[in-house]
Short mmCIF file of C-alpha atoms in Angstrom, two decimals:
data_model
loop_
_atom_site.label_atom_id
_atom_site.label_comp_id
_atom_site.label_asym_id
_atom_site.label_seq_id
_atom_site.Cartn_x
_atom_site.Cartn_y
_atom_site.Cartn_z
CA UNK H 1 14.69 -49.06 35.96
CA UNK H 2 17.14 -46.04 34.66
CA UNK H 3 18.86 -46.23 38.47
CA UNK H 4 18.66 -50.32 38.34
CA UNK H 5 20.83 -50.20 34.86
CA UNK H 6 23.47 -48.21 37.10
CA UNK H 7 23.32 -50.66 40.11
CA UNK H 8 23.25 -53.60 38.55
CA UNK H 9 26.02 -55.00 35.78
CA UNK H 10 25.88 -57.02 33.68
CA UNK H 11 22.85 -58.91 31.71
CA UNK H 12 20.59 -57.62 34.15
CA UNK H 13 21.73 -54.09 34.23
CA UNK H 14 21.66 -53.91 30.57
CA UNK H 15 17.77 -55.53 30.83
CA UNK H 16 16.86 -52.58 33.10
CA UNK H 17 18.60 -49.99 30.55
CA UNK H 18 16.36 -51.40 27.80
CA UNK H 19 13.77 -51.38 29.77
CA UNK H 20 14.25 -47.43 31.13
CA UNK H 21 15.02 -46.83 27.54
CA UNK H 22 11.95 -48.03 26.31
CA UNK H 23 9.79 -46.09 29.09
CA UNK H 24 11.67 -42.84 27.99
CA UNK H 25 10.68 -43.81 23.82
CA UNK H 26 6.84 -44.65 24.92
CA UNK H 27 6.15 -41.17 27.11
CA UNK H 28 8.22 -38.97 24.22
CA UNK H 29 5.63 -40.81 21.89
CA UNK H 30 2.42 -40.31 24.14
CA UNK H 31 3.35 -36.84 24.90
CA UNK H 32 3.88 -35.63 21.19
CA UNK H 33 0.40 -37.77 20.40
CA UNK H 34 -1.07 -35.21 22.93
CA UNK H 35 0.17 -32.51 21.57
CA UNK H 36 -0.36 -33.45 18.11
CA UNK H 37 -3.85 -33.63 18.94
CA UNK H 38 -3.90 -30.10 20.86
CA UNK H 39 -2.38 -28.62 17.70
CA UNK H 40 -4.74 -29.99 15.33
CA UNK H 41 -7.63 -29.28 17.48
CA UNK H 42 -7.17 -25.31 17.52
CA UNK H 43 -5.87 -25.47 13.80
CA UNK H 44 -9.21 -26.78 13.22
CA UNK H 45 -10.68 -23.89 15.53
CA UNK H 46 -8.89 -21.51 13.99
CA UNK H 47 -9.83 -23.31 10.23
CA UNK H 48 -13.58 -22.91 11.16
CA UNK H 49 -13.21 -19.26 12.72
CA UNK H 50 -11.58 -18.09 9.00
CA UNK H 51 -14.14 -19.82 7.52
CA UNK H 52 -16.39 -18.21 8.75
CA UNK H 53 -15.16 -14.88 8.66
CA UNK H 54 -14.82 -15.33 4.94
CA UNK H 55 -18.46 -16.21 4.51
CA UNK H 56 -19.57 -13.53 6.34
CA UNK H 57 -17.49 -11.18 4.46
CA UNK H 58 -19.10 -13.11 1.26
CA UNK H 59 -22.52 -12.29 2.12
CA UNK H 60 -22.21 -8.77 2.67
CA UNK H 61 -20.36 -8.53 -0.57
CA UNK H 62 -22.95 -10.42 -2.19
CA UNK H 63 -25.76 -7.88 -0.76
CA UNK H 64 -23.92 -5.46 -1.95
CA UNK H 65 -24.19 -6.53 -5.29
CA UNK H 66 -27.78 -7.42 -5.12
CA UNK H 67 -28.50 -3.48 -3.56
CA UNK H 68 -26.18 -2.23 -6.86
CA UNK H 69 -27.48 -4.19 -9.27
CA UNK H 70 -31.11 -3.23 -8.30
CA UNK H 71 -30.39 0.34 -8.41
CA UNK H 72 -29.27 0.29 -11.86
CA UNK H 73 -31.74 -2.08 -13.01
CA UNK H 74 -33.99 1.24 -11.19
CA UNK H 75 -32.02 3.84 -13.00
CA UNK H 76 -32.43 1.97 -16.09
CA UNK H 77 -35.90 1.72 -15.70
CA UNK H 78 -36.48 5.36 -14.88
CA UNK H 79 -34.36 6.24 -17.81
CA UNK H 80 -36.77 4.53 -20.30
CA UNK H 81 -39.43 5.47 -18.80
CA UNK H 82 -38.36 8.99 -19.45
CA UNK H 83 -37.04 8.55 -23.07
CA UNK H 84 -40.91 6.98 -23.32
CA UNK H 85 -42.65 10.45 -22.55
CA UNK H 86 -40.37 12.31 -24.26
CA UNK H 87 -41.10 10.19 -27.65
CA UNK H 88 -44.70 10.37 -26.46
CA UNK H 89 -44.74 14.45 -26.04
CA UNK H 90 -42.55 14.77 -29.32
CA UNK H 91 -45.72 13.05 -31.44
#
């Protein structure tokens, strides 16, 4: 239609401008809907591989404070048990 609007003058070349015109506007829109949808499919991939990456990093964190807090609650332990006998022996 784009080489019609040249031909032709006129009503009917303007018609086939429109027409070429309106082509051009509907595979600019198509195209960007494609790659709007590319782009927010791997910022979604990328979204979920963060994710997670950051729950996995939570976890071990998490462990970590488990095995710390468990030690001291040990130590503490230990260290009563200790100030226990020595009360005991000094009686």
């Amino acid at each position: 239609c784009a080489i019609l609007s040249a031909v032709y003058t006129g009503w009917v070349g303007w018609t086939c401008y429109g027409i070429a015109l309106a082509q051009y506007l509907l595979i600019g829109l198509v195209t960007s809907r494609d790659k709007l949808h590319d782009v927010l499919a791997e910022f979604d991939a990328q979204t979920h591989m963060q994710r997670e990456e950051l729950v996995a990093e939570l976890a071990a964190a998490a462990a970590s404070v488990k095995k710390e807090n468990e030690e001291e609650e040990e130590f503490q332990e230990k260290k009563t048990l200790r100030q226990q006998k020595r009360a005991q022996r000094e009686l």
